[in-house]
Amino acid sequence: MTETPGGNAHDTDADRRTREWAVAADGARWSLADAFDAPGTYMEGNSLGPVSDAAAEAVEALLAEWRELGVAGWSESDWFDYGERLGSRVAPMVGAREDEVVLANSTTVNLHTLVGTFLRESSGSKVLVNELDFPSDHYAVRARLRERGLDPEADLVQVASRDGRTIDAADVAAALDAHPEVGVVLMPSVLYRSGQLLDVAAIAEAAHEHDAVVGFDCAHSVGVVPHELADHGVDFAVWCSYKYLNGGPGAVAGLYVHRRHHGTMPSLSGWWGHEKATQFEMNERFTPAADAGAWQIGTPPLLAMAPLRGVLDLLDERGVTVADLRERSLALTDYLFELADARLPETEVATPRAPAERGGHVALAHPEAYGVSEALAERDVVVDYRPPDVVRLCPGPTHVGFADCWDAVDAIREVLDTGAHEAYGEPGGGVT
Ligand SMILES: Cc1ncc(COP(=O)(O)O)c(C=O)c1O
């Protein structure tokens, strides 16, 4: 189903850098080309993926069931184990067994319950993270450390970055050597700013050699980078469904827990994580479900889950796997590298180039990145700014084409040529 990129082997570099080439490349069949509706030139799939008819229809179908069945939907439809069902469908994308994945809660809540669980279970008292992590991860870890009477200033150990953009797996191993009290390692699969893909297998191995539990924040990789979480022995993982999975704003998140930990008491227990067969006995004591479903907490918000179901149906219908999405993503990010090198010498590509070291987005560094991103927004090119100096361009492989990449780079060229970015002041707040 994937036939990217287009063009042919005789195309010269100059050919590839024309919009005509990009349009022709998009002419090659991509089976999801008509499936998503995104505003403008939408390079934000790593922040919020776009809507699809498939997602909207799945919501409509759920609303119709609600209309028809009311509360009986919990027993007469498949609502009761909605999170487990979705989990078993996402499991192959992350290389997990069906009972190791559930869709539940938000990513941050999942960090709280999983870090809390494994900090309690672990013999160590420190958590190893890195200084380039998404802030919510550190907020959650600090809260869990405080909860256990530990001191976040001393017990949150951070791997430093050598270049301010990437994390070296050797430095993770060195930090483990230097801090034998580390009981939990929490690392991102892909760094949210630079887009570096970390070596999940190597970090998991190093953590286990030091008797630490290892978890990954896969928010920036699920749906665009295939994983082998179970084979690599990763203990737990969390991710968002609203990025590459296109599950909609605030979509319910995903979590993975390796089978060897099933049956462990979750740190945030709630009745939806109870053993299913006896959940409605309303027992006084909590019996955790025998699978990853135990880390659910309360009633699943189905309206924030149905869009993902629609998207997964769409991927199945069109025969698109995460390997296909990765292949297309690499072709699109390669094209962005090529265009940026040729046309944007004022910017620095801040994303590692090797396929094994990059996720699904390209970070371009420029001292006035904020102004550039604002000027692009005025031109309907949707990117985002991440302090201090990065514009992130995400060619989400489900919906972005080669011509979109060309248009985004061309718009940046025009902004820099005209100085349009200089009209913006300092970065303010707000979500982009
Ligand atoms: C890497 C990473 N971790 C965690 C989060 C937080 O996710 P949520 O706000 O859905 O809890 C995000 C959100 O963008 C993220 O990018």
Short mmCIF file of C-alpha atoms and ligand atoms in Angstrom, two decimals:
data_model
loop_
_atom_site.label_atom_id
_atom_site.label_comp_id
_atom_site.label_asym_id
_atom_site.label_seq_id
_atom_site.Cartn_x
_atom_site.Cartn_y
_atom_site.Cartn_z
CA MET A 1 0.00 0.00 0.00
CA THR A 2 2.90 2.38 0.32
CA GLU A 3 4.62 3.54 -2.80
CA THR A 4 6.70 6.43 -1.66
CA PRO A 5 8.49 8.46 -2.69
CA GLY A 6 7.49 9.17 -6.22
CA GLY A 7 9.73 10.38 -8.99
CA ASN A 8 12.23 8.01 -10.54
CA ALA A 9 15.81 6.96 -10.16
CA HIS A 10 17.02 9.40 -12.82
CA ASP A 11 15.76 12.51 -11.03
CA THR A 12 18.58 14.91 -10.26
CA ASP A 13 18.90 16.78 -6.99
CA ALA A 14 17.66 19.88 -8.79
CA ASP A 15 14.59 17.97 -10.00
CA ARG A 16 13.79 16.80 -6.49
CA ARG A 17 13.89 20.32 -5.18
CA THR A 18 11.08 21.54 -7.39
CA ARG A 19 7.46 21.69 -6.38
CA GLU A 20 6.58 19.76 -9.52
CA TRP A 21 8.68 16.84 -8.29
CA ALA A 22 6.96 16.95 -4.89
CA VAL A 23 3.51 17.01 -6.48
CA ALA A 24 4.45 14.08 -8.69
CA ALA A 25 5.77 12.20 -5.67
CA ASP A 26 2.41 12.68 -4.00
CA GLY A 27 0.76 11.34 -7.13
CA ALA A 28 2.26 7.98 -6.27
CA ARG A 29 -0.42 6.04 -4.48
CA TRP A 30 -0.66 6.58 -0.74
CA SER A 31 -3.65 4.78 0.56
CA LEU A 32 -4.57 7.36 3.23
CA ALA A 33 -4.24 10.39 0.95
CA ASP A 34 -7.96 11.23 1.10
CA ALA A 35 -8.64 10.20 4.68
CA PHE A 36 -7.71 13.22 6.82
CA ASP A 37 -8.75 16.87 6.91
CA ALA A 38 -6.08 19.22 8.16
CA PRO A 39 -6.09 23.01 8.14
CA GLY A 40 -3.39 24.64 6.00
CA THR A 41 -0.02 23.02 5.52
CA TYR A 42 -0.30 20.93 8.64
CA MET A 43 3.11 20.03 10.09
CA GLU A 44 1.79 19.49 13.62
CA GLY A 45 0.91 15.81 13.70
CA ASN A 46 3.26 15.36 16.67
CA SER A 47 1.18 17.82 18.66
CA LEU A 48 -2.37 17.12 17.50
CA GLY A 49 -3.08 14.85 14.57
CA PRO A 50 -5.90 15.91 12.23
CA VAL A 51 -9.50 14.73 12.08
CA SER A 52 -10.69 12.04 9.72
CA ASP A 53 -14.14 10.94 8.57
CA ALA A 54 -13.32 7.60 10.14
CA ALA A 55 -12.87 9.25 13.56
CA ALA A 56 -16.02 11.35 13.19
CA GLU A 57 -18.08 8.34 12.10
CA ALA A 58 -16.89 6.32 15.09
CA VAL A 59 -18.05 9.12 17.40
CA GLU A 60 -21.40 9.26 15.60
CA ALA A 61 -21.76 5.50 15.99
CA LEU A 62 -21.09 5.75 19.71
CA LEU A 63 -23.60 8.58 20.07
CA ALA A 64 -26.19 6.50 18.25
CA GLU A 65 -25.57 3.61 20.66
CA TRP A 66 -25.88 5.94 23.61
CA ARG A 67 -29.17 7.25 22.16
CA GLU A 68 -30.51 3.77 21.60
CA LEU A 69 -29.18 1.87 24.59
CA GLY A 70 -28.58 4.42 27.34
CA VAL A 71 -26.92 2.76 30.31
CA ALA A 72 -27.47 -0.65 28.73
CA GLY A 73 -24.57 0.22 26.43
CA TRP A 74 -22.24 -0.93 29.20
CA SER A 75 -23.61 -4.45 29.01
CA GLU A 76 -25.25 -4.75 25.60
CA SER A 77 -22.56 -3.09 23.54
CA ASP A 78 -18.81 -3.48 23.95
CA TRP A 79 -18.29 -0.48 26.22
CA PHE A 80 -17.26 -2.39 29.32
CA ASP A 81 -13.85 -3.45 28.02
CA TYR A 82 -13.39 -0.64 25.49
CA GLY A 83 -9.94 0.27 26.84
CA GLU A 84 -8.73 -3.33 26.72
CA ARG A 85 -10.08 -3.81 23.19
CA LEU A 86 -8.36 -0.71 21.91
CA GLY A 87 -5.24 -1.74 23.78
CA SER A 88 -5.10 -5.09 22.05
CA ARG A 89 -5.32 -3.32 18.69
CA VAL A 90 -2.54 -0.85 19.48
CA ALA A 91 -0.33 -3.59 21.01
CA PRO A 92 1.22 -4.69 17.68
CA MET A 93 2.33 -1.11 17.02
CA VAL A 94 4.47 -1.16 20.15
CA GLY A 95 5.56 -4.78 19.99
CA ALA A 96 3.51 -5.88 22.97
CA ARG A 97 1.20 -8.78 23.67
CA GLU A 98 -2.51 -7.95 23.71
CA ASP A 99 -2.88 -8.12 27.48
CA GLU A 100 0.07 -5.75 28.01
CA VAL A 101 -1.62 -2.64 26.59
CA VAL A 102 -4.69 -0.71 27.62
CA LEU A 103 -6.05 2.69 26.59
CA ALA A 104 -6.69 4.61 29.79
CA ASN A 105 -6.32 7.95 31.53
CA SER A 106 -4.01 10.68 30.24
CA THR A 107 -0.29 10.30 29.65
CA THR A 108 0.53 12.32 32.74
CA VAL A 109 -1.84 10.30 34.93
CA ASN A 110 -0.30 7.13 33.55
CA LEU A 111 3.14 8.43 34.49
CA HIS A 112 1.89 9.04 38.02
CA THR A 113 0.44 5.59 38.47
CA LEU A 114 3.25 3.67 36.77
CA VAL A 115 6.19 5.55 38.27
CA GLY A 116 4.39 5.38 41.61
CA THR A 117 3.86 1.63 41.27
CA PHE A 118 7.43 0.82 40.33
CA LEU A 119 9.04 3.21 42.78
CA ARG A 120 7.16 1.38 45.50
CA GLU A 121 8.09 -2.06 44.14
CA SER A 122 11.71 -1.23 43.46
CA SER A 123 14.59 -1.66 45.89
CA GLY A 124 16.05 1.69 44.76
CA SER A 125 15.01 5.13 45.93
CA LYS A 126 16.00 7.33 42.99
CA VAL A 127 14.49 7.90 39.56
CA LEU A 128 16.74 8.49 36.55
CA VAL A 129 15.43 10.87 33.87
CA ASN A 130 17.15 13.29 31.48
CA GLU A 131 17.31 17.03 31.32
CA LEU A 132 15.60 17.25 27.92
CA ASP A 133 12.42 15.45 28.96
CA PHE A 134 8.94 16.86 28.49
CA PRO A 135 8.25 18.79 31.71
CA SER A 136 5.15 16.86 32.73
CA ASP A 137 7.28 13.74 33.15
CA HIS A 138 9.47 15.47 35.72
CA TYR A 139 6.49 17.02 37.49
CA ALA A 140 4.96 13.56 37.87
CA VAL A 141 8.20 11.93 39.04
CA ARG A 142 8.82 14.71 41.56
CA ALA A 143 5.30 14.31 42.91
CA ARG A 144 5.72 10.54 43.26
CA LEU A 145 9.07 11.01 45.05
CA ARG A 146 7.52 13.49 47.48
CA GLU A 147 4.66 11.07 48.05
CA ARG A 148 7.15 8.46 49.24
CA GLY A 149 8.84 10.92 51.58
CA LEU A 150 11.83 11.26 49.23
CA ASP A 151 13.51 14.50 48.17
CA PRO A 152 13.09 15.36 44.47
CA GLU A 153 16.18 17.59 44.60
CA ALA A 154 18.33 14.63 45.56
CA ASP A 155 16.38 11.67 44.27
CA LEU A 156 15.52 12.84 40.76
CA VAL A 157 18.75 12.15 38.90
CA GLN A 158 19.09 13.79 35.49
CA VAL A 159 21.29 12.64 32.64
CA ALA A 160 22.82 15.76 31.14
CA SER A 161 22.84 16.42 27.42
CA ARG A 162 26.24 16.98 25.80
CA ASP A 163 24.90 19.29 23.10
CA GLY A 164 21.62 20.61 24.49
CA ARG A 165 19.69 18.60 21.90
CA THR A 166 20.37 14.89 22.34
CA ILE A 167 21.00 12.27 25.02
CA ASP A 168 23.82 9.77 24.69
CA ALA A 169 22.91 6.19 25.71
CA ALA A 170 26.44 5.87 27.17
CA ASP A 171 25.61 8.72 29.56
CA VAL A 172 22.50 6.88 30.73
CA ALA A 173 24.67 3.84 31.50
CA ALA A 174 27.26 6.05 33.23
CA ALA A 175 24.55 7.67 35.38
CA LEU A 176 23.39 4.20 36.41
CA ASP A 177 26.95 3.31 37.42
CA ALA A 178 27.27 6.54 39.38
CA HIS A 179 23.91 6.21 41.17
CA PRO A 180 23.37 2.63 42.31
CA GLU A 181 20.30 3.79 44.28
CA VAL A 182 18.36 4.30 41.02
CA GLY A 183 15.32 2.04 41.12
CA VAL A 184 13.36 3.41 38.16
CA VAL A 185 14.66 4.70 34.83
CA LEU A 186 12.21 6.83 32.85
CA MET A 187 13.31 7.90 29.39
CA PRO A 188 11.55 9.16 26.27
CA SER A 189 11.63 7.04 23.14
CA VAL A 190 11.84 10.25 21.09
CA LEU A 191 12.83 13.60 22.55
CA TYR A 192 9.99 16.04 22.07
CA ARG A 193 12.18 18.97 21.01
CA SER A 194 14.98 17.62 18.80
CA GLY A 195 13.20 14.47 17.63
CA GLN A 196 16.10 12.20 18.61
CA LEU A 197 15.09 8.53 18.79
CA LEU A 198 16.81 6.91 21.75
CA ASP A 199 18.09 3.34 21.77
CA VAL A 200 15.29 1.70 23.72
CA ALA A 201 16.92 -1.74 23.74
CA ALA A 202 20.29 -0.47 25.00
CA ILE A 203 18.73 1.66 27.75
CA ALA A 204 16.49 -1.20 28.86
CA GLU A 205 19.47 -3.53 29.03
CA ALA A 206 21.56 -1.05 31.00
CA ALA A 207 18.71 -0.43 33.45
CA HIS A 208 18.20 -4.14 34.03
CA GLU A 209 21.92 -4.73 34.53
CA HIS A 210 21.61 -2.27 37.40
CA ASP A 211 18.46 -3.93 38.77
CA ALA A 212 16.35 -0.92 37.88
CA VAL A 213 12.89 -0.97 36.35
CA VAL A 214 12.74 0.85 33.01
CA GLY A 215 9.85 2.79 31.52
CA PHE A 216 9.54 4.87 28.36
CA ASP A 217 7.47 7.88 27.45
CA CYS A 218 6.60 6.96 23.87
CA ALA A 219 4.39 10.00 23.21
CA HIS A 220 6.50 10.99 20.20
CA SER A 221 6.91 7.57 18.68
CA VAL A 222 3.73 5.53 18.93
CA GLY A 223 2.07 5.45 15.52
CA VAL A 224 5.21 6.51 13.66
CA VAL A 225 8.05 4.33 14.98
CA PRO A 226 7.53 0.58 15.52
CA HIS A 227 8.64 -0.67 18.93
CA GLU A 228 9.54 -4.06 20.40
CA LEU A 229 8.72 -3.25 24.00
CA ALA A 230 8.08 -6.82 25.16
CA ASP A 231 11.10 -8.31 23.35
CA HIS A 232 13.33 -5.61 24.79
CA GLY A 233 12.00 -6.38 28.24
CA VAL A 234 10.78 -2.82 28.81
CA ASP A 235 8.85 -2.80 32.08
CA PHE A 236 6.32 -0.06 31.33
CA ALA A 237 5.50 2.64 28.80
CA VAL A 238 3.03 5.48 28.29
CA TRP A 239 1.98 7.51 25.26
CA CYS A 240 -0.55 9.99 23.88
CA SER A 241 -3.22 9.03 21.35
CA TYR A 242 -3.76 12.53 19.98
CA LYS A 243 -0.42 12.85 18.18
CA TYR A 244 0.54 10.36 15.46
CA LEU A 245 -2.47 8.15 16.24
CA ASN A 246 -4.84 11.03 15.34
CA GLY A 247 -7.23 10.16 18.18
CA GLY A 248 -8.45 13.73 18.74
CA PRO A 249 -7.78 16.50 21.27
CA GLY A 250 -7.33 15.05 24.75
CA ALA A 251 -7.82 11.49 23.46
CA VAL A 252 -7.41 8.80 26.09
CA ALA A 253 -3.78 7.73 26.40
CA GLY A 254 -2.11 4.34 26.13
CA LEU A 255 -0.05 2.38 28.62
CA TYR A 256 1.94 -0.83 28.49
CA VAL A 257 3.00 -3.05 31.38
CA HIS A 258 5.16 -6.12 30.76
CA ARG A 259 3.50 -9.41 31.69
CA ARG A 260 6.02 -10.10 34.42
CA HIS A 261 4.43 -7.27 36.43
CA HIS A 262 0.81 -8.25 35.96
CA GLY A 263 -0.90 -8.68 39.29
CA THR A 264 1.13 -5.89 40.92
CA MET A 265 -0.95 -3.40 42.90
CA PRO A 266 -1.21 -0.13 40.92
CA SER A 267 -0.31 2.99 42.84
CA LEU A 268 -3.52 4.77 41.79
CA SER A 269 -6.20 2.12 42.15
CA GLY A 270 -9.76 2.57 41.01
CA TRP A 271 -12.69 0.32 40.27
CA TRP A 272 -12.07 0.25 36.53
CA GLY A 273 -8.76 -1.49 37.17
CA HIS A 274 -10.46 -4.16 39.24
CA GLU A 275 -10.59 -7.76 38.11
CA LYS A 276 -13.34 -7.61 35.50
CA ALA A 277 -15.24 -10.74 36.51
CA THR A 278 -15.88 -9.40 40.00
CA GLN A 279 -15.91 -5.64 39.41
CA PHE A 280 -19.65 -5.38 39.95
CA GLU A 281 -19.58 -7.35 43.17
CA MET A 282 -18.54 -3.98 44.60
CA ASN A 283 -16.11 -5.60 47.01
CA GLU A 284 -14.54 -3.54 49.75
CA ARG A 285 -11.00 -4.58 48.74
CA PHE A 286 -9.41 -3.98 45.35
CA THR A 287 -8.35 -7.02 43.34
CA PRO A 288 -6.24 -5.83 40.40
CA ALA A 289 -7.14 -7.14 36.95
CA ALA A 290 -4.66 -9.78 35.84
CA ASP A 291 -3.44 -7.69 32.88
CA ALA A 292 -2.41 -4.13 32.06
CA GLY A 293 -6.07 -3.17 32.53
CA ALA A 294 -5.32 -2.99 36.27
CA TRP A 295 -3.78 0.46 35.69
CA GLN A 296 -7.10 1.90 34.55
CA ILE A 297 -8.63 4.05 37.26
CA GLY A 298 -12.17 5.31 36.67
CA THR A 299 -14.89 4.90 34.06
CA PRO A 300 -13.33 5.28 30.60
CA PRO A 301 -14.45 8.41 28.71
CA LEU A 302 -15.65 6.62 25.60
CA LEU A 303 -16.26 9.80 23.64
CA ALA A 304 -12.54 10.50 23.94
CA MET A 305 -11.73 6.97 22.74
CA ALA A 306 -14.11 6.38 19.86
CA PRO A 307 -12.12 8.53 17.37
CA LEU A 308 -9.08 6.30 17.86
CA ARG A 309 -11.21 3.28 17.20
CA GLY A 310 -12.27 4.87 13.92
CA VAL A 311 -8.67 5.57 12.96
CA LEU A 312 -7.59 2.01 13.79
CA ASP A 313 -10.45 0.70 11.62
CA LEU A 314 -9.29 2.97 8.83
CA LEU A 315 -5.69 1.72 9.05
CA ASP A 316 -6.93 -1.86 8.99
CA GLU A 317 -9.26 -1.26 6.06
CA ARG A 318 -6.52 0.36 4.02
CA GLY A 319 -3.93 -2.21 5.07
CA VAL A 320 -1.56 0.33 6.61
CA THR A 321 0.79 -0.91 9.34
CA VAL A 322 3.11 1.04 11.59
CA ALA A 323 6.00 -0.23 9.46
CA ASP A 324 4.37 1.44 6.44
CA LEU A 325 3.93 4.66 8.40
CA ARG A 326 7.58 4.57 9.47
CA GLU A 327 8.75 4.02 5.90
CA ARG A 328 6.72 6.96 4.66
CA SER A 329 7.76 9.12 7.61
CA LEU A 330 11.44 8.48 6.90
CA ALA A 331 10.95 9.40 3.23
CA LEU A 332 9.20 12.65 4.21
CA THR A 333 11.75 13.64 6.85
CA ASP A 334 14.57 12.81 4.42
CA TYR A 335 12.96 15.19 1.96
CA LEU A 336 12.75 17.90 4.62
CA PHE A 337 16.44 17.44 5.44
CA GLU A 338 17.31 17.72 1.78
CA LEU A 339 15.25 20.86 1.23
CA ALA A 340 16.47 22.49 4.44
CA ASP A 341 20.10 21.81 3.51
CA ALA A 342 19.62 23.23 0.04
CA ARG A 343 17.38 26.20 0.80
CA LEU A 344 17.67 27.17 4.47
CA PRO A 345 21.37 27.61 5.24
CA GLU A 346 20.51 30.04 8.07
CA THR A 347 18.87 27.22 9.99
CA GLU A 348 20.51 24.25 11.67
CA VAL A 349 18.94 20.82 11.43
CA ALA A 350 18.81 19.88 15.11
CA THR A 351 17.48 16.36 14.55
CA PRO A 352 19.92 13.44 14.21
CA ARG A 353 19.98 12.27 10.59
CA ALA A 354 20.52 8.54 10.95
CA PRO A 355 17.20 6.69 10.60
CA ALA A 356 17.95 4.73 13.76
CA GLU A 357 18.30 7.99 15.66
CA ARG A 358 15.32 10.01 14.57
CA GLY A 359 11.60 9.95 15.20
CA GLY A 360 8.91 11.51 13.04
CA HIS A 361 9.63 15.23 13.17
CA VAL A 362 12.39 17.58 12.10
CA ALA A 363 13.65 20.32 14.39
CA LEU A 364 15.09 23.38 12.70
CA ALA A 365 17.06 25.67 14.97
CA HIS A 366 17.16 29.41 14.32
CA PRO A 367 17.84 32.23 16.79
CA GLU A 368 14.48 33.78 15.94
CA ALA A 369 12.55 30.52 15.83
CA TYR A 370 9.62 32.05 17.65
CA GLY A 371 9.15 34.81 15.06
CA VAL A 372 9.58 32.31 12.25
CA SER A 373 6.85 30.05 13.66
CA GLU A 374 4.48 33.01 14.12
CA ALA A 375 5.10 34.28 10.60
CA LEU A 376 4.47 30.77 9.27
CA ALA A 377 1.15 30.61 11.13
CA GLU A 378 0.09 33.79 9.29
CA ARG A 379 0.83 31.93 6.06
CA ASP A 380 -1.29 28.91 7.08
CA VAL A 381 1.78 26.80 7.63
CA VAL A 382 1.13 25.11 10.95
CA VAL A 383 4.33 24.35 12.86
CA ASP A 384 5.30 24.91 16.46
CA TYR A 385 7.97 26.69 18.41
CA ARG A 386 9.79 25.04 21.29
CA PRO A 387 12.08 27.20 23.40
CA PRO A 388 14.72 28.30 23.12
CA ASP A 389 15.34 28.14 19.37
CA VAL A 390 13.48 25.34 17.64
CA VAL A 391 10.77 25.23 14.98
CA ARG A 392 9.33 21.72 14.79
CA LEU A 393 8.09 20.45 11.44
CA CYS A 394 6.21 17.19 11.63
CA PRO A 395 5.27 15.52 8.37
CA GLY A 396 2.75 13.17 9.98
CA PRO A 397 2.87 10.22 7.59
CA THR A 398 -0.87 9.55 7.67
CA HIS A 399 -1.75 12.92 6.15
CA VAL A 400 1.28 14.97 5.03
CA GLY A 401 2.70 14.74 1.53
CA PHE A 402 5.89 15.77 -0.25
CA ALA A 403 4.28 18.93 -1.61
CA ASP A 404 3.39 19.95 1.97
CA CYS A 405 7.05 19.58 2.92
CA TRP A 406 8.03 21.66 -0.09
CA ASP A 407 5.46 24.35 0.78
CA ALA A 408 6.60 24.53 4.39
CA VAL A 409 10.25 24.98 3.44
CA ASP A 410 9.34 27.48 0.74
CA ALA A 411 7.33 29.49 3.27
CA ILE A 412 10.28 29.53 5.69
CA ARG A 413 12.52 30.74 2.84
CA GLU A 414 10.05 33.54 2.07
CA VAL A 415 9.77 34.52 5.76
CA LEU A 416 13.55 34.72 6.14
CA ASP A 417 13.97 36.60 2.84
CA THR A 418 11.37 39.21 3.70
CA GLY A 419 12.27 39.45 7.40
CA ALA A 420 8.60 38.81 8.26
CA HIS A 421 9.71 36.96 11.42
CA GLU A 422 11.28 40.12 12.84
CA ALA A 423 7.85 41.63 13.48
CA TYR A 424 7.18 39.33 16.43
CA GLY A 425 8.30 40.01 19.95
CA GLU A 426 9.22 37.57 22.65
CA PRO A 427 7.51 34.20 22.97
CA GLY A 428 4.32 34.40 25.00
CA GLY A 429 2.24 31.66 26.55
CA GLY A 430 -0.41 29.62 24.85
CA VAL A 431 -0.66 26.26 23.20
CA THR A 432 0.64 25.75 19.69
C1 LIG B 1 6.57 13.59 25.59
C2 LIG B 1 5.30 13.95 26.26
N1 LIG B 1 5.02 13.42 27.46
C3 LIG B 1 3.90 13.73 28.12
C4 LIG B 1 2.98 14.61 27.58
C5 LIG B 1 1.76 14.96 28.38
O1 LIG B 1 0.62 14.38 27.87
P1 LIG B 1 -0.82 14.70 28.52
O2 LIG B 1 -0.96 16.18 28.57
O3 LIG B 1 -1.79 14.12 27.55
O4 LIG B 1 -0.86 14.10 29.86
C6 LIG B 1 3.21 15.17 26.33
C7 LIG B 1 2.25 16.11 25.72
O5 LIG B 1 2.43 16.67 24.68
C8 LIG B 1 4.42 14.84 25.66
O6 LIG B 1 4.71 15.38 24.47
#
